Amino acid sequence: MKKWLTIGLALILVLSVIAACGNNKENNGKQGADAGGKKKFAIIFKNTGNPYGEKEMEGFKLAIEELGHEAILKAPDQPTAEAQIQMIEELISQEVDAIAIVGNDPDALQPALTKAMDKGIKVLSLDSGVNPQSRMVHVNQADPERIGRVQVQAIYDMIGGKGEIAVLSATSQATNQNVWIEWMKKELEDPKYADMKLVKVAYGDDLRDKSVSETEALLKSFPNLKGIISPTTVGIAAAGKVLTDKGLKGKVQLTGLGLPSEMADYIESGVSQWMYLWNPVDVGYLAGFAADALVSGKITGKVGDKFTAGRLGEKEIIADGEGTQIMLGDPFKFDGANIAEWKKVY
Ligand code: RAM
């Protein structure tokens, strides 16, 4: 009898140790962060010195502070995956609750991001996504197909449907730009574009000086160039400056994705007749609320999950290939008629 009692007590002890370990695993690395009630939400942008990125981070901070938590804003000097991996490792050691990443590479961050998720940190991407295995959900600014196609349609109208065009992109690894460029190429397959030729995709790496020199190189290598599409706010502003300085207004057309505050002069002068974008503050803000919904367990990142994103209202998670996403809205067209109003906003 006594023997059975001893065995029974030993069993209870073993089971409670296992249960305690289980709990510990669930909260792994989180006790510190949760202790004061305030949770830590981090965002990592592609690189520093990009006003678009600053707006995106500002929106994220706005959401996190509205929710009563602490926001950590980070961006490496150079837009590389290696630099972001180092930051992810630091955030894991800091025991943050969530990491929102604007990826410099779709796959290279996977080991670091899965390590974070294994430690109980909620991971999501925004703007420039990482592969579905590396995140729980992606916050998308707008439908990539619409973003890609609309820029080709714009340059077609601007150059009268004939001639050589080039793309000035960000880095060659940037997920968002690469997806948009794929859609541009699909749009160009339409017979309506038979007289238009995409001669080169150049990479300015979202660095101002490199974007300027890449634009100059395009103009030199392709003297008959009729149009440039730049699906990056850094690239389009650099191209706008080069075309202005070289007096090429009306000779080489320019469109793409631009920040109104940086592009107003070039839209007003006609160097770029029109361009597109969305509100970068809202992209960050939506990511902030999505991160909070993941941390609080309101959503897990699966299709059909719903949450309220502050002033943006209710949002629903939808499919995105093998992964899932939350969509902000539609790309917005900026031209001479509305740029004065928008340049003050972002
Ligand atoms: C640049 C960045 C950003 C992209 C915009 C359009 O600022 O590459 O990721 O969304 O352009």
mmCIF file of C-alpha atoms and ligand atoms in Angstrom:
data_model
loop_
_atom_site.group_PDB
_atom_site.id
_atom_site.type_symbol
_atom_site.label_atom_id
_atom_site.label_comp_id
_atom_site.label_asym_id
_atom_site.label_seq_id
_atom_site.Cartn_x
_atom_site.Cartn_y
_atom_site.Cartn_z
ATOM 1 C CA MET A 1 0.000 0.000 0.000
ATOM 2 C CA LYS A 2 2.754 2.381 1.081
ATOM 3 C CA LYS A 3 4.665 1.425 -2.060
ATOM 4 C CA TRP A 4 1.692 2.407 -4.271
ATOM 5 C CA LEU A 5 1.328 5.677 -2.424
ATOM 6 C CA THR A 6 4.992 6.486 -3.049
ATOM 7 C CA ILE A 7 4.668 5.612 -6.738
ATOM 8 C CA GLY A 8 1.500 7.711 -6.967
ATOM 9 C CA LEU A 9 3.167 10.734 -5.348
ATOM 10 C CA ALA A 10 6.215 10.356 -7.599
ATOM 11 C CA LEU A 11 3.941 10.258 -10.635
ATOM 12 C CA ILE A 12 2.128 13.438 -9.574
ATOM 13 C CA LEU A 13 5.489 15.143 -9.078
ATOM 14 C CA VAL A 14 6.734 14.096 -12.528
ATOM 15 C CA LEU A 15 3.479 15.233 -14.167
ATOM 16 C CA SER A 16 3.555 18.627 -12.482
ATOM 17 C CA VAL A 17 7.182 19.159 -13.536
ATOM 18 C CA ILE A 18 6.215 18.335 -17.155
ATOM 19 C CA ALA A 19 3.254 20.728 -16.956
ATOM 20 C CA ALA A 20 5.469 23.478 -15.565
ATOM 21 C CA CYS A 21 7.974 22.935 -18.373
ATOM 22 C CA GLY A 22 5.129 23.126 -20.913
ATOM 23 C CA ASN A 23 3.981 26.455 -19.525
ATOM 24 C CA ASN A 24 7.477 27.687 -19.516
ATOM 25 C CA LYS A 25 7.884 26.780 -23.152
ATOM 26 C CA GLU A 26 4.724 28.642 -24.089
ATOM 27 C CA ASN A 27 5.957 31.779 -22.391
ATOM 28 C CA ASN A 28 9.502 31.168 -23.438
ATOM 29 C CA GLY A 29 11.394 34.403 -23.387
ATOM 30 C CA LYS A 30 8.257 36.426 -22.704
ATOM 31 C CA GLN A 31 8.070 36.781 -18.891
ATOM 32 C CA GLY A 32 10.311 39.833 -18.914
ATOM 33 C CA ALA A 33 8.360 41.600 -21.624
ATOM 34 C CA ASP A 34 4.965 40.944 -20.087
ATOM 35 C CA ALA A 35 5.895 41.770 -16.512
ATOM 36 C CA GLY A 36 5.077 45.483 -16.661
ATOM 37 C CA GLY A 37 1.871 44.944 -18.678
ATOM 38 C CA LYS A 38 3.287 46.832 -21.668
ATOM 39 C CA LYS A 39 4.281 44.589 -24.525
ATOM 40 C CA LYS A 40 7.112 45.239 -26.964
ATOM 41 C CA PHE A 41 6.315 45.434 -30.655
ATOM 42 C CA ALA A 42 9.188 45.815 -33.104
ATOM 43 C CA ILE A 43 9.222 46.833 -36.744
ATOM 44 C CA ILE A 44 12.253 46.471 -39.030
ATOM 45 C CA PHE A 45 12.195 48.480 -42.259
ATOM 46 C CA LYS A 46 14.461 47.815 -45.285
ATOM 47 C CA ASN A 47 17.038 50.547 -44.586
ATOM 48 C CA THR A 48 17.440 54.005 -43.102
ATOM 49 C CA GLY A 49 17.163 57.297 -44.985
ATOM 50 C CA ASN A 50 13.926 56.485 -46.810
ATOM 51 C CA PRO A 51 11.082 58.929 -46.000
ATOM 52 C CA TYR A 52 8.557 56.275 -47.086
ATOM 53 C CA GLY A 53 10.008 53.892 -44.485
ATOM 54 C CA GLU A 54 9.847 56.592 -41.839
ATOM 55 C CA LYS A 55 6.134 57.069 -42.563
ATOM 56 C CA GLU A 56 5.501 53.333 -42.408
ATOM 57 C CA MET A 57 7.268 53.088 -39.040
ATOM 58 C CA GLU A 58 5.416 56.183 -37.814
ATOM 59 C CA GLY A 59 2.093 54.449 -38.568
ATOM 60 C CA PHE A 60 3.215 51.306 -36.737
ATOM 61 C CA LYS A 61 4.236 53.364 -33.683
ATOM 62 C CA LEU A 62 0.925 55.231 -33.755
ATOM 63 C CA ALA A 63 -1.024 51.964 -33.595
ATOM 64 C CA ILE A 64 1.148 50.401 -30.898
ATOM 65 C CA GLU A 65 0.971 53.496 -28.692
ATOM 66 C CA GLU A 66 -2.778 53.791 -29.258
ATOM 67 C CA LEU A 67 -2.946 50.236 -27.891
ATOM 68 C CA GLY A 68 -0.869 51.220 -24.847
ATOM 69 C CA HIS A 69 2.258 49.246 -25.721
ATOM 70 C CA GLU A 70 5.871 50.000 -26.593
ATOM 71 C CA ALA A 71 7.063 50.284 -30.198
ATOM 72 C CA ILE A 72 10.658 49.565 -31.238
ATOM 73 C CA LEU A 73 11.563 51.024 -34.648
ATOM 74 C CA LYS A 74 14.567 49.628 -36.486
ATOM 75 C CA ALA A 75 16.218 49.784 -39.910
ATOM 76 C CA PRO A 76 19.736 48.870 -40.980
ATOM 77 C CA ASP A 77 22.008 51.310 -42.824
ATOM 78 C CA GLN A 78 22.079 49.112 -45.919
ATOM 79 C CA PRO A 79 19.089 47.247 -47.408
ATOM 80 C CA THR A 80 20.508 43.749 -46.883
ATOM 81 C CA ALA A 81 19.140 40.533 -45.417
ATOM 82 C CA GLU A 82 22.304 40.037 -43.309
ATOM 83 C CA ALA A 83 21.791 43.327 -41.500
ATOM 84 C CA GLN A 84 18.142 42.470 -40.811
ATOM 85 C CA ILE A 85 19.087 39.004 -39.499
ATOM 86 C CA GLN A 86 21.347 40.645 -36.940
ATOM 87 C CA MET A 87 18.477 42.889 -35.839
ATOM 88 C CA ILE A 88 16.089 39.934 -35.545
ATOM 89 C CA GLU A 89 18.640 38.143 -33.321
ATOM 90 C CA GLU A 90 18.889 41.235 -31.106
ATOM 91 C CA LEU A 91 15.108 41.455 -30.825
ATOM 92 C CA ILE A 92 14.916 37.769 -29.871
ATOM 93 C CA SER A 93 17.391 38.455 -27.038
ATOM 94 C CA GLN A 94 15.331 41.491 -26.019
ATOM 95 C CA GLU A 95 12.330 39.152 -25.668
ATOM 96 C CA VAL A 96 9.978 41.281 -27.748
ATOM 97 C CA ASP A 97 6.398 40.097 -28.243
ATOM 98 C CA ALA A 98 6.152 40.686 -31.987
ATOM 99 C CA ILE A 99 8.350 41.459 -34.986
ATOM 100 C CA ALA A 100 6.937 43.107 -38.112
ATOM 101 C CA ILE A 101 9.420 42.864 -40.949
ATOM 102 C CA VAL A 102 9.724 44.679 -44.283
ATOM 103 C CA GLY A 103 11.900 41.996 -45.844
ATOM 104 C CA ASN A 104 15.073 42.613 -47.813
ATOM 105 C CA ASP A 105 14.847 39.037 -49.106
ATOM 106 C CA PRO A 106 11.955 36.560 -49.313
ATOM 107 C CA ASP A 107 13.883 33.493 -48.083
ATOM 108 C CA ALA A 108 17.122 34.514 -46.371
ATOM 109 C CA LEU A 109 15.414 35.627 -43.164
ATOM 110 C CA GLN A 110 13.639 32.306 -42.648
ATOM 111 C CA PRO A 111 16.044 30.743 -40.083
ATOM 112 C CA ALA A 112 16.040 33.880 -37.922
ATOM 113 C CA LEU A 113 12.284 34.454 -38.187
ATOM 114 C CA THR A 114 11.367 30.820 -37.485
ATOM 115 C CA LYS A 115 13.707 30.925 -34.485
ATOM 116 C CA ALA A 116 11.749 33.963 -33.263
ATOM 117 C CA MET A 117 8.414 32.178 -33.784
ATOM 118 C CA ASP A 118 9.716 29.070 -31.950
ATOM 119 C CA LYS A 119 10.398 31.329 -28.989
ATOM 120 C CA GLY A 120 6.770 32.474 -28.998
ATOM 121 C CA ILE A 121 7.367 35.802 -30.773
ATOM 122 C CA LYS A 122 4.612 36.660 -33.268
ATOM 123 C CA VAL A 123 6.054 37.405 -36.696
ATOM 124 C CA LEU A 124 4.364 39.201 -39.581
ATOM 125 C CA SER A 125 5.630 40.950 -42.685
ATOM 126 C CA LEU A 126 4.392 44.138 -44.289
ATOM 127 C CA ASP A 127 5.096 45.998 -47.537
ATOM 128 C CA SER A 128 7.905 43.671 -48.729
ATOM 129 C CA GLY A 129 6.916 40.164 -47.723
ATOM 130 C CA VAL A 130 8.897 37.136 -46.565
ATOM 131 C CA ASN A 131 7.951 33.603 -47.593
ATOM 132 C CA PRO A 132 4.877 32.032 -45.933
ATOM 133 C CA GLN A 133 7.024 29.760 -43.707
ATOM 134 C CA SER A 134 8.747 32.802 -42.215
ATOM 135 C CA ARG A 135 5.652 34.691 -41.013
ATOM 136 C CA MET A 136 2.141 34.264 -39.699
ATOM 137 C CA VAL A 137 0.523 36.813 -42.009
ATOM 138 C CA HIS A 138 1.540 39.521 -44.507
ATOM 139 C CA VAL A 139 0.157 43.057 -44.568
ATOM 140 C CA ASN A 140 -0.153 44.057 -48.193
ATOM 141 C CA GLN A 141 -0.557 47.664 -49.319
ATOM 142 C CA ALA A 142 -2.633 46.738 -52.388
ATOM 143 C CA ASP A 143 -3.149 43.927 -54.882
ATOM 144 C CA PRO A 144 0.292 43.307 -56.501
ATOM 145 C CA GLU A 145 -1.326 42.508 -59.854
ATOM 146 C CA ARG A 146 -3.090 45.889 -59.916
ATOM 147 C CA ILE A 147 0.090 47.683 -58.819
ATOM 148 C CA GLY A 148 2.160 46.047 -61.556
ATOM 149 C CA ARG A 149 -0.313 46.348 -64.429
ATOM 150 C CA VAL A 150 -1.382 49.921 -63.747
ATOM 151 C CA GLN A 151 2.194 51.246 -64.068
ATOM 152 C CA VAL A 152 2.630 49.680 -67.526
ATOM 153 C CA GLN A 153 -0.743 51.047 -68.609
ATOM 154 C CA ALA A 154 0.372 54.493 -67.421
ATOM 155 C CA ILE A 155 3.662 54.528 -69.335
ATOM 156 C CA TYR A 156 1.821 53.227 -72.431
ATOM 157 C CA ASP A 157 -0.472 56.257 -72.330
ATOM 158 C CA MET A 158 2.419 58.640 -71.659
ATOM 159 C CA ILE A 159 4.641 57.489 -74.540
ATOM 160 C CA GLY A 160 1.814 56.873 -77.023
ATOM 161 C CA GLY A 161 2.285 53.097 -76.940
ATOM 162 C CA LYS A 162 5.606 53.047 -78.816
ATOM 163 C CA GLY A 163 9.275 52.811 -77.868
ATOM 164 C CA GLU A 164 11.777 51.562 -75.351
ATOM 165 C CA ILE A 165 11.042 51.562 -71.638
ATOM 166 C CA ALA A 166 13.103 50.613 -68.596
ATOM 167 C CA VAL A 167 12.360 49.828 -64.978
ATOM 168 C CA LEU A 168 14.349 51.388 -62.159
ATOM 169 C CA SER A 169 13.755 49.176 -59.129
ATOM 170 C CA ALA A 170 14.962 48.918 -55.526
ATOM 171 C CA THR A 171 17.253 45.936 -54.686
ATOM 172 C CA SER A 172 17.281 42.826 -56.868
ATOM 173 C CA GLN A 173 16.059 40.803 -53.846
ATOM 174 C CA ALA A 174 13.158 43.045 -52.791
ATOM 175 C CA THR A 175 10.056 40.838 -52.685
ATOM 176 C CA ASN A 176 7.546 43.613 -53.243
ATOM 177 C CA GLN A 177 9.257 45.185 -56.278
ATOM 178 C CA ASN A 178 10.001 41.775 -57.804
ATOM 179 C CA VAL A 179 6.357 40.690 -57.599
ATOM 180 C CA TRP A 180 5.214 43.978 -59.138
ATOM 181 C CA ILE A 181 7.777 43.650 -61.960
ATOM 182 C CA GLU A 182 6.509 40.117 -62.704
ATOM 183 C CA TRP A 183 3.031 41.583 -63.155
ATOM 184 C CA MET A 184 4.435 44.364 -65.358
ATOM 185 C CA LYS A 185 5.962 41.697 -67.607
ATOM 186 C CA LYS A 186 2.633 39.823 -67.755
ATOM 187 C CA GLU A 187 0.849 43.037 -68.723
ATOM 188 C CA LEU A 188 3.443 43.620 -71.459
ATOM 189 C CA GLU A 189 2.508 40.259 -73.025
ATOM 190 C CA ASP A 190 -0.752 41.802 -74.244
ATOM 191 C CA PRO A 191 -0.520 42.391 -78.057
ATOM 192 C CA LYS A 192 -1.460 46.022 -77.426
ATOM 193 C CA TYR A 193 2.155 46.515 -76.259
ATOM 194 C CA ALA A 194 3.754 45.063 -79.408
ATOM 195 C CA ASP A 195 5.495 48.364 -80.166
ATOM 196 C CA MET A 196 6.828 48.809 -76.655
ATOM 197 C CA LYS A 197 10.016 47.128 -75.465
ATOM 198 C CA LEU A 198 11.279 46.665 -71.913
ATOM 199 C CA VAL A 199 15.036 47.052 -72.434
ATOM 200 C CA LYS A 200 16.297 46.781 -68.866
ATOM 201 C CA VAL A 201 15.466 46.400 -65.187
ATOM 202 C CA ALA A 202 18.027 48.436 -63.251
ATOM 203 C CA TYR A 203 18.515 48.377 -59.476
ATOM 204 C CA GLY A 204 19.099 51.551 -57.467
ATOM 205 C CA ASP A 205 18.899 49.594 -54.166
ATOM 206 C CA ASP A 206 16.612 52.245 -52.625
ATOM 207 C CA LEU A 207 19.737 54.359 -52.149
ATOM 208 C CA ARG A 208 19.472 57.852 -53.555
ATOM 209 C CA ASP A 209 22.938 58.133 -55.118
ATOM 210 C CA LYS A 210 22.844 54.674 -56.658
ATOM 211 C CA SER A 211 19.362 55.370 -58.059
ATOM 212 C CA VAL A 212 20.676 58.600 -59.623
ATOM 213 C CA SER A 213 23.675 56.856 -61.231
ATOM 214 C CA GLU A 214 21.511 53.957 -62.458
ATOM 215 C CA THR A 215 19.127 56.436 -64.099
ATOM 216 C CA GLU A 216 22.062 58.188 -65.763
ATOM 217 C CA ALA A 217 23.393 54.829 -66.952
ATOM 218 C CA LEU A 218 19.994 53.940 -68.458
ATOM 219 C CA LEU A 219 19.889 57.208 -70.387
ATOM 220 C CA LYS A 220 23.414 56.639 -71.655
ATOM 221 C CA SER A 221 22.975 52.981 -72.643
ATOM 222 C CA PHE A 222 19.582 53.532 -74.270
ATOM 223 C CA PRO A 223 19.604 56.896 -76.062
ATOM 224 C CA ASN A 224 16.163 56.163 -77.528
ATOM 225 C CA LEU A 225 14.597 55.468 -74.153
ATOM 226 C CA LYS A 226 11.034 56.829 -74.061
ATOM 227 C CA GLY A 227 9.958 55.990 -70.540
ATOM 228 C CA ILE A 228 11.006 54.901 -67.078
ATOM 229 C CA ILE A 229 8.813 53.053 -64.590
ATOM 230 C CA SER A 230 10.180 53.219 -61.055
ATOM 231 C CA PRO A 231 8.183 51.130 -58.558
ATOM 232 C CA THR A 232 10.048 52.569 -55.578
ATOM 233 C CA THR A 233 9.647 55.964 -53.959
ATOM 234 C CA VAL A 234 13.433 56.364 -53.743
ATOM 235 C CA GLY A 235 13.968 55.443 -57.386
ATOM 236 C CA ILE A 236 11.212 57.600 -58.874
ATOM 237 C CA ALA A 237 12.376 60.699 -56.949
ATOM 238 C CA ALA A 238 15.975 60.139 -58.106
ATOM 239 C CA ALA A 239 14.830 59.640 -61.712
ATOM 240 C CA GLY A 240 12.682 62.790 -61.456
ATOM 241 C CA LYS A 241 15.755 64.776 -60.434
ATOM 242 C CA VAL A 242 17.956 63.371 -63.218
ATOM 243 C CA LEU A 243 15.335 64.006 -65.921
ATOM 244 C CA THR A 244 14.807 67.540 -64.582
ATOM 245 C CA ASP A 245 18.543 68.332 -64.404
ATOM 246 C CA LYS A 246 19.146 66.999 -67.905
ATOM 247 C CA GLY A 247 16.186 68.898 -69.363
ATOM 248 C CA LEU A 248 14.516 65.680 -70.511
ATOM 249 C CA LYS A 249 10.971 66.642 -69.551
ATOM 250 C CA GLY A 250 8.617 65.437 -72.279
ATOM 251 C CA LYS A 251 11.399 63.416 -73.964
ATOM 252 C CA VAL A 252 11.630 60.638 -71.405
ATOM 253 C CA GLN A 253 8.412 59.976 -69.481
ATOM 254 C CA LEU A 254 8.365 58.889 -65.861
ATOM 255 C CA THR A 255 5.837 57.042 -63.717
ATOM 256 C CA GLY A 256 5.813 54.536 -60.879
ATOM 257 C CA LEU A 257 5.258 54.622 -57.138
ATOM 258 C CA GLY A 258 6.141 57.909 -55.510
ATOM 259 C CA LEU A 259 5.730 59.713 -52.221
ATOM 260 C CA PRO A 260 3.689 62.881 -52.966
ATOM 261 C CA SER A 261 5.877 65.037 -50.679
ATOM 262 C CA GLU A 262 9.013 63.999 -52.605
ATOM 263 C CA MET A 263 7.437 64.042 -56.078
ATOM 264 C CA ALA A 264 5.280 67.180 -55.974
ATOM 265 C CA ASP A 265 7.842 69.321 -57.852
ATOM 266 C CA TYR A 266 8.186 66.765 -60.657
ATOM 267 C CA ILE A 267 4.439 66.211 -60.967
ATOM 268 C CA GLU A 268 3.822 69.954 -60.970
ATOM 269 C CA SER A 269 6.533 70.515 -63.615
ATOM 270 C CA GLY A 270 5.237 67.636 -65.743
ATOM 271 C CA VAL A 271 8.462 65.557 -65.595
ATOM 272 C CA SER A 272 6.143 62.868 -64.260
ATOM 273 C CA GLN A 273 2.573 63.325 -65.423
ATOM 274 C CA TRP A 274 1.156 60.968 -62.833
ATOM 275 C CA MET A 275 2.131 58.177 -60.462
ATOM 276 C CA TYR A 276 0.628 55.922 -57.829
ATOM 277 C CA LEU A 277 0.937 55.018 -54.166
ATOM 278 C CA TRP A 278 -1.051 54.292 -51.013
ATOM 279 C CA ASN A 279 -0.801 55.789 -47.547
ATOM 280 C CA PRO A 280 2.426 54.418 -46.005
ATOM 281 C CA VAL A 281 1.302 55.537 -42.541
ATOM 282 C CA ASP A 282 -1.759 53.310 -42.917
ATOM 283 C CA VAL A 283 0.356 50.304 -43.992
ATOM 284 C CA GLY A 284 2.361 50.592 -40.760
ATOM 285 C CA TYR A 285 -0.738 51.332 -38.688
ATOM 286 C CA LEU A 286 -2.513 48.242 -40.032
ATOM 287 C CA ALA A 287 0.569 46.123 -39.281
ATOM 288 C CA GLY A 288 0.605 47.462 -35.710
ATOM 289 C CA PHE A 289 -2.987 46.376 -35.101
ATOM 290 C CA ALA A 290 -2.395 43.020 -36.823
ATOM 291 C CA ALA A 291 0.647 42.426 -34.578
ATOM 292 C CA ASP A 292 -1.425 43.205 -31.495
ATOM 293 C CA ALA A 293 -4.216 40.878 -32.639
ATOM 294 C CA LEU A 294 -1.647 38.085 -33.035
ATOM 295 C CA VAL A 295 -0.105 38.719 -29.622
ATOM 296 C CA SER A 296 -3.443 38.873 -27.824
ATOM 297 C CA GLY A 297 -4.580 35.713 -29.612
ATOM 298 C CA LYS A 298 -7.503 37.454 -31.372
ATOM 299 C CA ILE A 299 -6.147 36.078 -34.632
ATOM 300 C CA THR A 300 -3.731 33.303 -35.506
ATOM 301 C CA GLY A 301 -3.108 34.370 -39.096
ATOM 302 C CA LYS A 302 -5.511 31.983 -40.810
ATOM 303 C CA VAL A 303 -7.962 32.794 -43.595
ATOM 304 C CA GLY A 304 -11.210 34.202 -42.213
ATOM 305 C CA ASP A 305 -9.690 35.621 -38.995
ATOM 306 C CA LYS A 306 -11.071 39.099 -38.296
ATOM 307 C CA PHE A 307 -9.918 41.984 -36.115
ATOM 308 C CA THR A 308 -10.489 45.697 -35.735
ATOM 309 C CA ALA A 309 -7.604 47.845 -36.945
ATOM 310 C CA GLY A 310 -8.335 51.084 -35.050
ATOM 311 C CA ARG A 311 -9.481 53.867 -37.366
ATOM 312 C CA LEU A 312 -9.199 51.548 -40.398
ATOM 313 C CA GLY A 313 -12.102 49.450 -39.111
ATOM 314 C CA GLU A 314 -12.609 45.726 -39.422
ATOM 315 C CA LYS A 315 -10.078 43.711 -41.439
ATOM 316 C CA GLU A 316 -10.220 40.106 -42.556
ATOM 317 C CA ILE A 317 -7.370 37.742 -43.357
ATOM 318 C CA ILE A 318 -7.498 36.377 -46.894
ATOM 319 C CA ALA A 319 -5.443 33.841 -48.846
ATOM 320 C CA ASP A 320 -2.101 34.739 -50.438
ATOM 321 C CA GLY A 321 -0.790 31.718 -52.354
ATOM 322 C CA GLU A 322 0.412 29.305 -49.675
ATOM 323 C CA GLY A 323 0.240 32.003 -47.040
ATOM 324 C CA THR A 324 -2.252 34.576 -45.822
ATOM 325 C CA GLN A 325 -2.503 38.340 -46.030
ATOM 326 C CA ILE A 326 -4.407 41.432 -44.968
ATOM 327 C CA MET A 327 -5.047 43.972 -47.720
ATOM 328 C CA LEU A 328 -4.997 47.719 -47.098
ATOM 329 C CA GLY A 329 -6.732 48.954 -50.249
ATOM 330 C CA ASP A 330 -6.177 50.091 -53.813
ATOM 331 C CA PRO A 331 -3.276 52.052 -55.320
ATOM 332 C CA PHE A 332 -4.159 55.737 -55.586
ATOM 333 C CA LYS A 333 -3.346 57.962 -58.583
ATOM 334 C CA PHE A 334 -1.552 61.256 -57.975
ATOM 335 C CA ASP A 335 -1.462 63.897 -60.705
ATOM 336 C CA GLY A 336 -1.335 67.647 -61.219
ATOM 337 C CA ALA A 337 -4.895 68.023 -59.958
ATOM 338 C CA ASN A 338 -4.415 66.508 -56.491
ATOM 339 C CA ILE A 339 -0.679 66.570 -55.723
ATOM 340 C CA ALA A 340 -0.755 69.943 -53.910
ATOM 341 C CA GLU A 341 -3.251 68.548 -51.441
ATOM 342 C CA TRP A 342 -1.416 65.231 -50.880
ATOM 343 C CA LYS A 343 2.134 66.530 -50.631
ATOM 344 C CA LYS A 344 1.250 67.909 -47.196
ATOM 345 C CA VAL A 345 -0.051 64.546 -45.984
ATOM 346 C CA TYR A 346 2.822 62.126 -46.749
HETATM 347 C C1 RAM B 1 10.215 52.300 -51.421
HETATM 348 C C2 RAM B 1 10.387 50.979 -50.726
HETATM 349 C C3 RAM B 1 9.078 50.424 -50.228
HETATM 350 C C4 RAM B 1 8.038 50.449 -51.339
HETATM 351 C C5 RAM B 1 7.889 51.849 -51.874
HETATM 352 C C6 RAM B 1 6.874 51.922 -52.998
HETATM 353 O O1 RAM B 1 10.037 53.299 -50.489
HETATM 354 O O2 RAM B 1 10.997 50.098 -51.617
HETATM 355 O O3 RAM B 1 9.272 49.119 -49.759
HETATM 356 O O4 RAM B 1 6.792 49.971 -50.904
HETATM 357 O O5 RAM B 1 9.150 52.289 -52.347
#
